[in-house]
Short mmCIF file of N, CA and C in Angstrom, two decimals:
data_model
loop_
_atom_site.label_atom_id
_atom_site.label_comp_id
_atom_site.label_asym_id
_atom_site.label_seq_id
_atom_site.Cartn_x
_atom_site.Cartn_y
_atom_site.Cartn_z
N MET A 1 23.25 8.98 17.03
CA MET A 1 23.13 8.12 16.57
C MET A 1 21.73 8.59 15.36
N ALA A 2 21.71 9.15 14.17
CA ALA A 2 20.61 9.62 13.22
C ALA A 2 20.21 8.01 12.36
N SER A 3 18.88 7.79 12.28
CA SER A 3 18.63 6.23 11.85
C SER A 3 17.97 6.96 10.41
N VAL A 4 17.81 6.28 9.39
CA VAL A 4 17.51 6.29 8.14
C VAL A 4 15.88 6.20 8.11
N THR A 5 15.07 7.22 7.33
CA THR A 5 14.00 6.83 7.63
C THR A 5 13.83 6.00 6.40
N PRO A 6 12.85 4.53 7.12
CA PRO A 6 12.75 3.52 5.74
C PRO A 6 11.45 4.43 4.70
N SER A 7 11.88 3.59 3.86
CA SER A 7 10.65 4.24 2.43
C SER A 7 9.98 2.77 2.14
N VAL A 8 8.66 2.49 2.13
CA VAL A 8 8.03 1.37 1.92
C VAL A 8 7.15 2.10 0.23
N LEU A 9 6.75 1.06 -0.19
CA LEU A 9 6.16 1.00 -1.57
C LEU A 9 5.50 0.17 -1.81
N PHE A 10 3.83 0.44 -1.75
CA PHE A 10 3.13 -0.14 -2.08
C PHE A 10 2.70 -0.68 -3.45
N VAL A 11 2.40 -1.57 -3.94
CA VAL A 11 2.50 -1.80 -5.70
C VAL A 11 1.30 -2.82 -5.98
N CYS A 12 0.10 -2.44 -6.55
CA CYS A 12 -1.07 -3.19 -7.04
C CYS A 12 -0.96 -2.81 -8.61
N VAL A 13 -1.66 -3.55 -9.29
CA VAL A 13 -2.21 -3.18 -10.76
C VAL A 13 -2.63 -2.02 -11.12
N HIS A 14 -3.68 -1.70 -10.59
CA HIS A 14 -4.53 -0.45 -10.79
C HIS A 14 -4.06 0.95 -9.89
N ASN A 15 -3.45 0.20 -8.84
CA ASN A 15 -3.32 1.86 -8.01
C ASN A 15 -4.51 2.56 -7.44
N ALA A 16 -5.48 1.60 -7.12
CA ALA A 16 -6.70 2.17 -6.80
C ALA A 16 -7.61 1.60 -5.51
N GLY A 17 -7.04 0.37 -4.97
CA GLY A 17 -7.67 -0.16 -4.13
C GLY A 17 -6.87 -0.60 -3.20
N ARG A 18 -6.04 -1.77 -3.10
CA ARG A 18 -5.40 -2.26 -2.27
C ARG A 18 -4.06 -1.82 -1.87
N SER A 19 -3.55 -0.75 -2.33
CA SER A 19 -2.34 -0.44 -2.47
C SER A 19 -2.41 0.80 -1.99
N GLN A 20 -3.58 1.78 -2.01
CA GLN A 20 -3.87 2.84 -1.48
C GLN A 20 -4.43 2.71 -0.45
N MET A 21 -5.46 1.60 -0.01
CA MET A 21 -5.59 1.43 1.32
C MET A 21 -4.56 1.28 2.26
N ALA A 22 -3.57 0.63 1.75
CA ALA A 22 -2.26 0.64 2.25
C ALA A 22 -1.56 1.65 2.78
N GLN A 23 -1.16 2.36 1.73
CA GLN A 23 -0.46 3.64 2.08
C GLN A 23 -1.60 4.41 2.93
N GLY A 24 -2.84 4.54 3.05
CA GLY A 24 -3.45 4.82 4.03
C GLY A 24 -3.43 4.56 5.38
N PHE A 25 -3.26 3.54 5.59
CA PHE A 25 -3.27 3.04 6.81
C PHE A 25 -1.49 3.12 7.62
N LEU A 26 -0.56 3.06 6.39
CA LEU A 26 0.92 2.96 7.29
C LEU A 26 0.78 4.66 6.83
N THR A 27 0.20 5.60 5.97
CA THR A 27 0.73 7.09 6.90
C THR A 27 -0.18 7.40 7.93
N ARG A 28 -1.35 6.99 8.60
CA ARG A 28 -1.92 7.22 9.79
C ARG A 28 -0.90 6.51 10.91
N LEU A 29 -0.71 5.32 10.71
CA LEU A 29 -0.20 4.37 11.91
C LEU A 29 1.44 4.88 12.24
N ALA A 30 1.90 4.63 10.93
CA ALA A 30 3.58 5.15 11.37
C ALA A 30 3.85 6.94 11.32
N GLY A 31 2.70 7.99 10.73
CA GLY A 31 3.44 9.51 10.81
C GLY A 31 4.36 9.71 9.58
N ASP A 32 5.18 10.23 10.21
CA ASP A 32 6.42 10.73 9.48
C ASP A 32 7.61 9.93 9.83
N ARG A 33 7.44 9.00 10.47
CA ARG A 33 8.25 7.72 10.56
C ARG A 33 8.89 6.78 9.60
N VAL A 34 8.25 6.59 8.58
CA VAL A 34 7.81 5.92 7.28
C VAL A 34 7.55 6.56 6.34
N GLU A 35 8.35 7.35 5.07
CA GLU A 35 7.88 7.84 3.78
C GLU A 35 6.94 6.34 3.15
N VAL A 36 6.21 6.70 2.74
CA VAL A 36 5.14 5.79 2.05
C VAL A 36 4.49 6.30 0.63
N ARG A 37 4.58 5.13 -0.31
CA ARG A 37 3.84 5.97 -1.49
C ARG A 37 3.59 4.67 -2.28
N SER A 38 2.90 4.62 -3.11
CA SER A 38 2.09 3.34 -3.60
C SER A 38 2.24 3.82 -5.26
N ALA A 39 2.13 2.60 -6.01
CA ALA A 39 1.99 2.71 -7.80
C ALA A 39 1.35 1.93 -8.29
N GLY A 40 1.15 2.09 -9.65
CA GLY A 40 0.90 0.62 -10.09
C GLY A 40 0.86 0.08 -11.26
N THR A 41 1.03 -0.62 -12.00
CA THR A 41 1.56 -1.15 -13.52
C THR A 41 0.78 -0.51 -14.57
N ALA A 42 -0.44 -0.70 -14.45
CA ALA A 42 -1.32 -0.20 -14.92
C ALA A 42 -2.34 0.54 -14.23
N PRO A 43 -2.18 1.91 -13.83
CA PRO A 43 -3.25 2.69 -13.02
C PRO A 43 -4.41 2.97 -13.61
N ALA A 44 -5.60 3.22 -12.79
CA ALA A 44 -6.75 3.05 -13.42
C ALA A 44 -6.79 5.17 -13.30
N THR A 45 -7.93 5.49 -13.85
CA THR A 45 -8.09 6.55 -13.56
C THR A 45 -8.26 7.71 -12.37
N THR A 46 -9.03 6.76 -11.53
CA THR A 46 -9.11 7.29 -10.04
C THR A 46 -9.42 6.35 -9.05
N VAL A 47 -9.12 6.31 -8.20
CA VAL A 47 -9.01 5.49 -6.37
C VAL A 47 -10.13 5.06 -6.62
N ASN A 48 -10.82 3.68 -6.50
CA ASN A 48 -11.96 3.21 -6.24
C ASN A 48 -12.99 3.24 -5.28
N PRO A 49 -13.82 4.22 -5.66
CA PRO A 49 -14.71 4.79 -4.64
C PRO A 49 -15.40 3.62 -3.74
N VAL A 50 -15.23 2.50 -3.67
CA VAL A 50 -15.54 1.76 -2.78
C VAL A 50 -14.46 1.39 -1.76
N ALA A 51 -13.16 1.30 -2.08
CA ALA A 51 -11.96 1.33 -1.05
C ALA A 51 -12.23 2.47 -0.29
N VAL A 52 -12.52 4.26 -0.78
CA VAL A 52 -12.46 5.44 -0.33
C VAL A 52 -13.66 5.37 0.52
N GLU A 53 -14.55 4.71 0.65
CA GLU A 53 -16.10 4.50 1.42
C GLU A 53 -15.33 3.26 2.75
N ALA A 54 -14.62 2.88 2.27
CA ALA A 54 -14.72 1.24 3.70
C ALA A 54 -13.29 2.17 4.28
N MET A 55 -12.62 2.88 3.78
CA MET A 55 -11.39 3.67 4.43
C MET A 55 -12.01 4.71 5.27
N ARG A 56 -13.13 5.21 4.84
CA ARG A 56 -13.80 6.43 5.67
C ARG A 56 -14.68 5.54 6.63
N GLU A 57 -15.00 4.62 6.61
CA GLU A 57 -15.58 3.94 8.00
C GLU A 57 -14.65 3.87 9.09
N VAL A 58 -13.47 3.71 8.76
CA VAL A 58 -12.01 3.69 10.26
C VAL A 58 -11.62 5.15 10.09
N GLY A 59 -12.35 6.17 9.38
CA GLY A 59 -11.56 7.55 9.79
C GLY A 59 -10.37 7.45 8.99
N ILE A 60 -10.12 7.11 8.07
CA ILE A 60 -8.88 7.24 6.90
C ILE A 60 -9.45 8.08 5.76
N ASP A 61 -9.38 9.40 5.39
CA ASP A 61 -9.59 10.03 4.25
C ASP A 61 -8.49 9.41 2.85
N ILE A 62 -8.80 8.71 2.18
CA ILE A 62 -7.89 8.70 0.87
C ILE A 62 -8.21 9.59 0.03
N THR A 63 -9.37 10.42 -0.08
CA THR A 63 -10.08 11.00 -1.36
C THR A 63 -8.77 12.21 -2.17
N ASP A 64 -7.60 12.16 -1.49
CA ASP A 64 -6.40 13.01 -2.12
C ASP A 64 -5.61 12.16 -2.73
N GLN A 65 -5.77 11.08 -2.83
CA GLN A 65 -4.80 10.13 -3.92
C GLN A 65 -5.58 9.85 -4.90
N SER A 66 -4.18 9.75 -5.71
CA SER A 66 -4.62 9.43 -7.17
C SER A 66 -3.61 8.53 -7.89
N PRO A 67 -4.05 7.11 -8.74
CA PRO A 67 -3.39 6.74 -9.19
C PRO A 67 -2.04 6.71 -9.82
N LYS A 68 -1.06 6.28 -9.68
CA LYS A 68 0.20 6.73 -10.06
C LYS A 68 0.62 5.25 -10.58
N ILE A 69 1.48 5.78 -12.02
CA ILE A 69 2.61 4.44 -12.61
C ILE A 69 3.66 3.97 -11.82
N LEU A 70 3.93 3.13 -11.95
CA LEU A 70 5.01 2.52 -11.23
C LEU A 70 6.19 2.77 -11.85
N THR A 71 7.37 3.26 -11.69
CA THR A 71 8.61 3.47 -12.32
C THR A 71 9.72 2.93 -11.82
N PRO A 72 10.88 2.50 -12.65
CA PRO A 72 12.16 1.88 -12.02
C PRO A 72 12.59 2.33 -10.58
N ASP A 73 12.56 3.90 -11.19
CA ASP A 73 13.12 4.80 -10.22
C ASP A 73 12.74 4.51 -8.73
N THR A 74 11.18 4.55 -8.50
CA THR A 74 10.21 4.34 -7.82
C THR A 74 10.83 3.31 -6.90
N VAL A 75 11.09 1.74 -7.57
CA VAL A 75 11.39 0.71 -6.80
C VAL A 75 12.55 1.12 -6.35
N GLU A 76 13.34 1.18 -7.09
CA GLU A 76 14.98 1.46 -6.59
C GLU A 76 15.19 2.17 -5.48
N THR A 77 14.53 3.33 -5.43
CA THR A 77 14.72 4.23 -4.09
C THR A 77 13.77 3.39 -3.21
N SER A 78 13.15 2.87 -2.99
CA SER A 78 12.65 2.11 -1.70
C SER A 78 13.17 0.92 -0.77
N THR A 79 12.88 0.94 0.39
CA THR A 79 13.75 0.28 1.44
C THR A 79 13.03 -1.39 0.73
N ILE A 80 11.37 -0.82 1.43
CA ILE A 80 10.80 -2.45 1.00
C ILE A 80 9.64 -2.13 0.30
N VAL A 81 9.41 -3.04 -0.92
CA VAL A 81 8.50 -3.35 -1.82
C VAL A 81 7.25 -4.06 -1.79
N ILE A 82 5.99 -3.61 -1.36
CA ILE A 82 5.33 -4.73 -1.21
C ILE A 82 4.48 -4.77 -2.09
N THR A 83 4.08 -5.57 -3.05
CA THR A 83 3.66 -6.24 -3.72
C THR A 83 1.86 -6.33 -3.59
N MET A 84 0.96 -6.31 -4.38
CA MET A 84 -0.64 -7.33 -4.38
C MET A 84 -1.43 -7.24 -5.18
N GLY A 85 -0.59 -8.42 -6.12
CA GLY A 85 -1.04 -8.91 -7.39
C GLY A 85 -0.82 -8.34 -8.44
N CYS A 86 0.66 -8.01 -8.50
CA CYS A 86 0.58 -7.22 -9.56
C CYS A 86 1.68 -7.96 -10.60
N GLY A 87 2.08 -9.66 -9.98
CA GLY A 87 2.55 -10.61 -10.39
C GLY A 87 3.88 -10.46 -11.02
N ASP A 88 4.51 -10.53 -12.46
CA ASP A 88 5.87 -10.74 -12.37
C ASP A 88 6.24 -8.98 -12.93
N ALA A 89 4.99 -8.36 -13.13
CA ALA A 89 5.41 -7.18 -13.66
C ALA A 89 5.92 -5.82 -12.87
N CYS A 90 6.29 -6.57 -11.58
CA CYS A 90 7.29 -5.70 -10.64
C CYS A 90 8.67 -5.64 -10.84
N PRO A 91 9.31 -4.60 -11.40
CA PRO A 91 10.57 -4.46 -11.59
C PRO A 91 11.35 -4.79 -10.04
N PHE A 92 12.88 -5.67 -10.42
CA PHE A 92 13.52 -6.11 -9.01
C PHE A 92 14.85 -5.42 -9.44
N PHE A 93 15.32 -4.83 -8.13
CA PHE A 93 16.43 -4.68 -7.75
C PHE A 93 17.03 -5.02 -6.79
N PRO A 94 18.83 -5.64 -6.67
CA PRO A 94 19.42 -5.91 -5.48
C PRO A 94 18.49 -5.19 -4.33
N GLY A 95 19.30 -5.46 -3.28
CA GLY A 95 19.38 -4.41 -1.97
C GLY A 95 17.93 -3.78 -1.64
N VAL A 96 16.80 -4.02 -2.53
CA VAL A 96 15.35 -3.73 -1.96
C VAL A 96 14.80 -5.05 -1.49
N SER A 97 13.85 -4.82 -0.45
CA SER A 97 13.55 -5.97 0.28
C SER A 97 12.16 -6.00 -0.35
N TYR A 98 11.36 -7.37 -0.47
CA TYR A 98 10.35 -7.58 -1.00
C TYR A 98 9.18 -8.14 -0.54
N ARG A 99 8.50 -7.74 -0.57
CA ARG A 99 7.25 -8.89 -0.07
C ARG A 99 5.80 -8.99 -0.87
N ASP A 100 5.12 -9.80 -0.81
CA ASP A 100 4.27 -10.55 -1.60
C ASP A 100 2.88 -10.45 -0.58
N TRP A 101 2.01 -9.40 -0.69
CA TRP A 101 0.99 -9.94 0.60
C TRP A 101 -0.39 -10.41 -0.63
N LYS A 102 -0.76 -11.71 -0.28
CA LYS A 102 -1.77 -11.97 -0.78
C LYS A 102 -2.92 -11.48 -0.62
N LEU A 103 -4.13 -10.84 -1.57
CA LEU A 103 -5.20 -10.30 -0.93
C LEU A 103 -6.17 -10.20 -1.88
N ASP A 104 -7.36 -10.36 -1.98
CA ASP A 104 -8.38 -10.32 -3.29
C ASP A 104 -8.42 -8.56 -3.50
N ASP A 105 -8.72 -8.69 -4.54
CA ASP A 105 -9.06 -7.21 -5.59
C ASP A 105 -10.49 -6.56 -5.08
N PRO A 106 -10.08 -5.77 -4.57
CA PRO A 106 -11.54 -5.05 -4.43
C PRO A 106 -12.13 -4.22 -5.35
N ALA A 107 -11.71 -4.33 -6.89
CA ALA A 107 -12.30 -4.03 -8.06
C ALA A 107 -13.74 -4.45 -8.52
N GLY A 108 -14.69 -3.66 -8.36
CA GLY A 108 -15.87 -4.23 -8.79
C GLY A 108 -16.77 -4.72 -7.82
N GLN A 109 -15.97 -4.80 -6.61
CA GLN A 109 -16.74 -5.20 -5.25
C GLN A 109 -17.64 -4.38 -4.76
N GLY A 110 -18.39 -4.72 -3.77
CA GLY A 110 -19.38 -3.87 -3.15
C GLY A 110 -18.51 -3.68 -1.62
N ILE A 111 -18.87 -3.18 -0.77
CA ILE A 111 -18.28 -2.96 0.11
C ILE A 111 -18.55 -3.70 0.94
N ALA A 112 -19.39 -4.39 1.64
CA ALA A 112 -19.13 -5.87 1.77
C ALA A 112 -18.46 -6.77 1.95
N ALA A 113 -17.69 -7.07 0.61
CA ALA A 113 -16.22 -7.80 -0.21
C ALA A 113 -15.22 -6.87 0.42
N VAL A 114 -15.17 -5.51 0.06
CA VAL A 114 -14.09 -4.31 0.64
C VAL A 114 -13.65 -4.76 1.92
N ARG A 115 -14.91 -4.75 2.90
CA ARG A 115 -14.18 -4.53 4.50
C ARG A 115 -13.22 -5.75 4.73
N PRO A 116 -13.21 -6.66 4.39
CA PRO A 116 -12.33 -7.57 4.95
C PRO A 116 -11.19 -7.52 4.27
N ILE A 117 -11.25 -7.28 3.28
CA ILE A 117 -10.07 -6.99 2.24
C ILE A 117 -9.14 -5.28 3.43
N ARG A 118 -9.82 -4.44 3.05
CA ARG A 118 -9.31 -3.53 4.19
C ARG A 118 -8.80 -4.06 5.89
N ASP A 119 -9.40 -4.54 6.02
CA ASP A 119 -9.33 -5.09 7.56
C ASP A 119 -7.50 -6.33 7.29
N GLN A 120 -7.48 -6.59 6.24
CA GLN A 120 -6.71 -7.67 6.38
C GLN A 120 -5.33 -6.57 5.58
N ILE A 121 -5.14 -5.67 5.05
CA ILE A 121 -4.56 -4.73 4.76
C ILE A 121 -4.02 -4.10 6.09
N GLU A 122 -5.01 -3.69 7.03
CA GLU A 122 -4.69 -3.30 8.32
C GLU A 122 -4.13 -3.83 8.92
N ALA A 123 -4.17 -5.46 9.04
CA ALA A 123 -3.53 -6.11 9.82
C ALA A 123 -1.60 -6.80 9.60
N HIS A 124 -1.82 -6.45 7.76
CA HIS A 124 -0.31 -6.38 7.22
C HIS A 124 0.60 -5.28 7.59
N VAL A 125 -0.42 -4.52 7.81
CA VAL A 125 0.18 -3.13 8.01
C VAL A 125 1.19 -2.79 9.31
N ARG A 126 -0.43 -3.38 10.53
CA ARG A 126 0.26 -3.14 12.04
C ARG A 126 1.84 -4.64 12.01
N GLU A 127 1.77 -5.64 11.22
CA GLU A 127 2.77 -6.42 11.16
C GLU A 127 4.05 -5.73 10.78
N LEU A 128 3.77 -5.15 9.62
CA LEU A 128 5.05 -4.65 9.01
C LEU A 128 5.71 -3.42 9.85
N LEU A 129 4.99 -2.82 11.00
CA LEU A 129 5.28 -1.59 11.68
C LEU A 129 5.94 -2.64 12.70
N THR A 130 5.74 -3.01 13.16
CA THR A 130 6.17 -3.88 14.21
C THR A 130 7.71 -4.29 13.49
N GLU A 131 7.47 -5.42 12.49
CA GLU A 131 8.95 -5.58 11.89
C GLU A 131 10.03 -4.28 11.96
N LEU A 132 9.15 -3.18 11.20
CA LEU A 132 10.05 -1.98 11.35
C LEU A 132 10.42 -1.35 12.62
N GLY A 133 10.08 -1.88 13.67
CA GLY A 133 10.46 -1.44 15.50
C GLY A 133 9.69 -0.63 15.67
N ILE A 134 8.57 0.15 14.70
CA ILE A 134 7.93 1.19 15.24
C ILE A 134 6.78 0.99 15.86
N GLY A 135 6.08 -0.53 15.73
CA GLY A 135 4.67 -1.13 15.92
C GLY A 135 4.43 -0.84 17.27
#
Protein backbone atom coordinates (compact mmCIF):
# COMPACT_ATOMS: atom_id res chain seq x y z
CA MET A 1 0.00 0.00 0.00
CA ALA A 2 1.46 3.37 -1.04
CA SER A 3 1.63 6.09 1.56
CA VAL A 4 1.22 9.78 0.92
CA THR A 5 4.24 11.96 1.65
CA PRO A 6 3.26 14.58 4.23
CA SER A 7 3.81 18.21 3.30
CA VAL A 8 5.00 20.51 6.10
CA LEU A 9 4.92 24.29 5.75
CA PHE A 10 6.85 26.46 8.21
CA VAL A 11 5.55 30.03 8.47
CA CYS A 12 6.98 33.08 10.21
CA VAL A 13 6.71 36.77 9.44
CA HIS A 14 9.92 37.35 7.48
CA ASN A 15 10.73 33.77 6.38
CA ALA A 16 14.33 34.65 7.12
CA GLY A 17 15.21 32.94 10.40
CA ARG A 18 12.99 30.53 12.34
CA SER A 19 11.14 29.03 9.39
CA GLN A 20 14.35 28.71 7.37
CA MET A 21 16.11 26.94 10.25
CA ALA A 22 13.12 24.60 10.72
CA GLN A 23 13.09 23.83 7.01
CA GLY A 24 16.81 23.07 7.15
CA PHE A 25 16.43 20.68 10.09
CA LEU A 26 13.41 18.85 8.67
CA THR A 27 15.02 18.51 5.26
CA ARG A 28 18.20 17.10 6.83
CA LEU A 29 16.42 14.72 9.22
CA ALA A 30 13.54 13.51 7.04
CA GLY A 31 15.08 13.55 3.58
CA ASP A 32 12.50 12.77 0.91
CA ARG A 33 10.06 11.27 3.42
CA VAL A 34 8.51 14.72 3.97
CA GLU A 35 7.90 17.60 1.56
CA VAL A 36 9.27 20.68 3.34
CA ARG A 37 8.46 24.29 2.52
CA SER A 38 8.60 27.65 4.27
CA ALA A 39 7.09 31.07 3.67
CA GLY A 40 6.48 34.39 5.37
CA THR A 41 3.60 36.82 5.72
CA ALA A 42 5.96 39.76 5.06
CA PRO A 43 9.15 38.17 3.65
CA ALA A 44 12.52 39.82 4.10
CA THR A 45 14.86 40.28 1.16
CA THR A 46 17.45 37.78 2.43
CA VAL A 47 17.86 35.06 5.03
CA ASN A 48 19.21 36.29 8.37
CA PRO A 49 23.01 35.82 8.21
CA VAL A 50 23.13 34.93 11.93
CA ALA A 51 20.59 32.13 11.32
CA VAL A 52 22.80 30.93 8.46
CA GLU A 53 25.83 30.97 10.77
CA ALA A 54 23.95 29.15 13.58
CA MET A 55 22.87 26.41 11.18
CA ARG A 56 26.37 26.13 9.70
CA GLU A 57 27.60 25.37 13.23
CA VAL A 58 25.47 22.20 13.22
CA GLY A 59 26.43 21.22 9.68
CA ILE A 60 23.34 22.46 7.83
CA ASP A 61 23.75 24.88 4.94
CA ILE A 62 20.75 27.17 4.34
CA THR A 63 22.58 29.68 2.14
CA ASP A 64 20.64 28.54 -0.93
CA GLN A 65 17.31 29.49 0.69
CA SER A 66 15.46 32.73 0.04
CA PRO A 67 12.43 34.27 1.75
CA LYS A 68 9.14 33.48 0.02
CA ILE A 69 5.67 35.02 0.31
CA LEU A 70 2.95 32.98 1.95
CA THR A 71 0.08 32.25 -0.42
CA PRO A 72 -3.29 30.66 0.32
CA ASP A 73 -2.43 27.85 -2.14
CA THR A 74 0.76 27.05 -0.24
CA VAL A 75 -1.24 26.67 2.96
CA GLU A 76 -4.12 24.75 1.37
CA THR A 77 -1.79 22.18 -0.22
CA SER A 78 0.02 21.45 3.06
CA THR A 79 -0.66 18.58 5.43
CA ILE A 80 0.72 20.47 8.44
CA VAL A 81 1.27 24.21 8.82
CA ILE A 82 3.58 25.27 11.63
CA THR A 83 3.44 28.93 12.53
CA MET A 84 6.15 30.75 14.44
CA GLY A 85 4.96 34.20 15.33
CA CYS A 86 2.79 35.14 12.34
CA GLY A 87 -0.29 35.60 14.50
CA ASP A 88 -3.59 35.90 12.66
CA ALA A 89 -1.93 36.63 9.31
CA CYS A 90 -1.84 32.95 8.37
CA PRO A 91 -4.85 31.79 6.33
CA PHE A 92 -6.90 28.92 7.73
CA PHE A 93 -8.20 26.03 5.64
CA PRO A 94 -10.31 23.11 6.90
CA GLY A 95 -8.48 19.80 6.69
CA VAL A 96 -5.04 21.33 7.27
CA SER A 97 -3.43 20.56 10.63
CA TYR A 98 -1.99 23.60 12.39
CA ARG A 99 0.68 23.92 15.09
CA ASP A 100 2.06 27.09 16.68
CA TRP A 101 5.61 26.94 17.97
CA LYS A 102 6.35 29.70 20.50
CA LEU A 103 9.89 30.80 19.63
CA ASP A 104 11.82 34.02 20.06
CA ASP A 105 12.53 35.95 16.88
CA PRO A 106 16.22 35.79 15.90
CA ALA A 107 15.98 39.06 13.92
CA GLY A 108 18.57 41.53 15.15
CA GLN A 109 20.04 39.02 17.63
CA GLY A 110 23.65 37.91 17.92
CA ILE A 111 24.81 34.32 17.57
CA ALA A 112 24.68 33.68 21.34
CA ALA A 113 20.93 34.49 21.35
CA VAL A 114 20.20 32.58 18.13
CA ARG A 115 21.81 29.29 19.20
CA PRO A 116 19.13 28.49 21.83
CA ILE A 117 16.39 29.34 19.30
CA ARG A 118 18.05 27.00 16.80
CA ASP A 119 18.23 24.26 19.40
CA GLN A 120 14.55 24.69 20.33
CA ILE A 121 13.63 24.44 16.65
CA GLU A 122 15.62 21.22 16.31
CA ALA A 123 13.83 19.74 19.34
CA HIS A 124 10.43 20.66 17.88
CA VAL A 125 11.37 19.17 14.50
CA ARG A 126 12.47 15.92 16.13
CA GLU A 127 9.14 15.77 18.02
CA LEU A 128 7.30 16.37 14.73
CA LEU A 129 9.21 13.50 13.09
CA THR A 130 8.17 11.20 15.93
CA GLU A 131 4.57 12.34 15.56
CA LEU A 132 4.73 11.60 11.82
CA GLY A 133 6.17 8.16 12.54
CA ILE A 134 9.47 9.05 10.91
CA GLY A 135 11.60 9.75 13.98
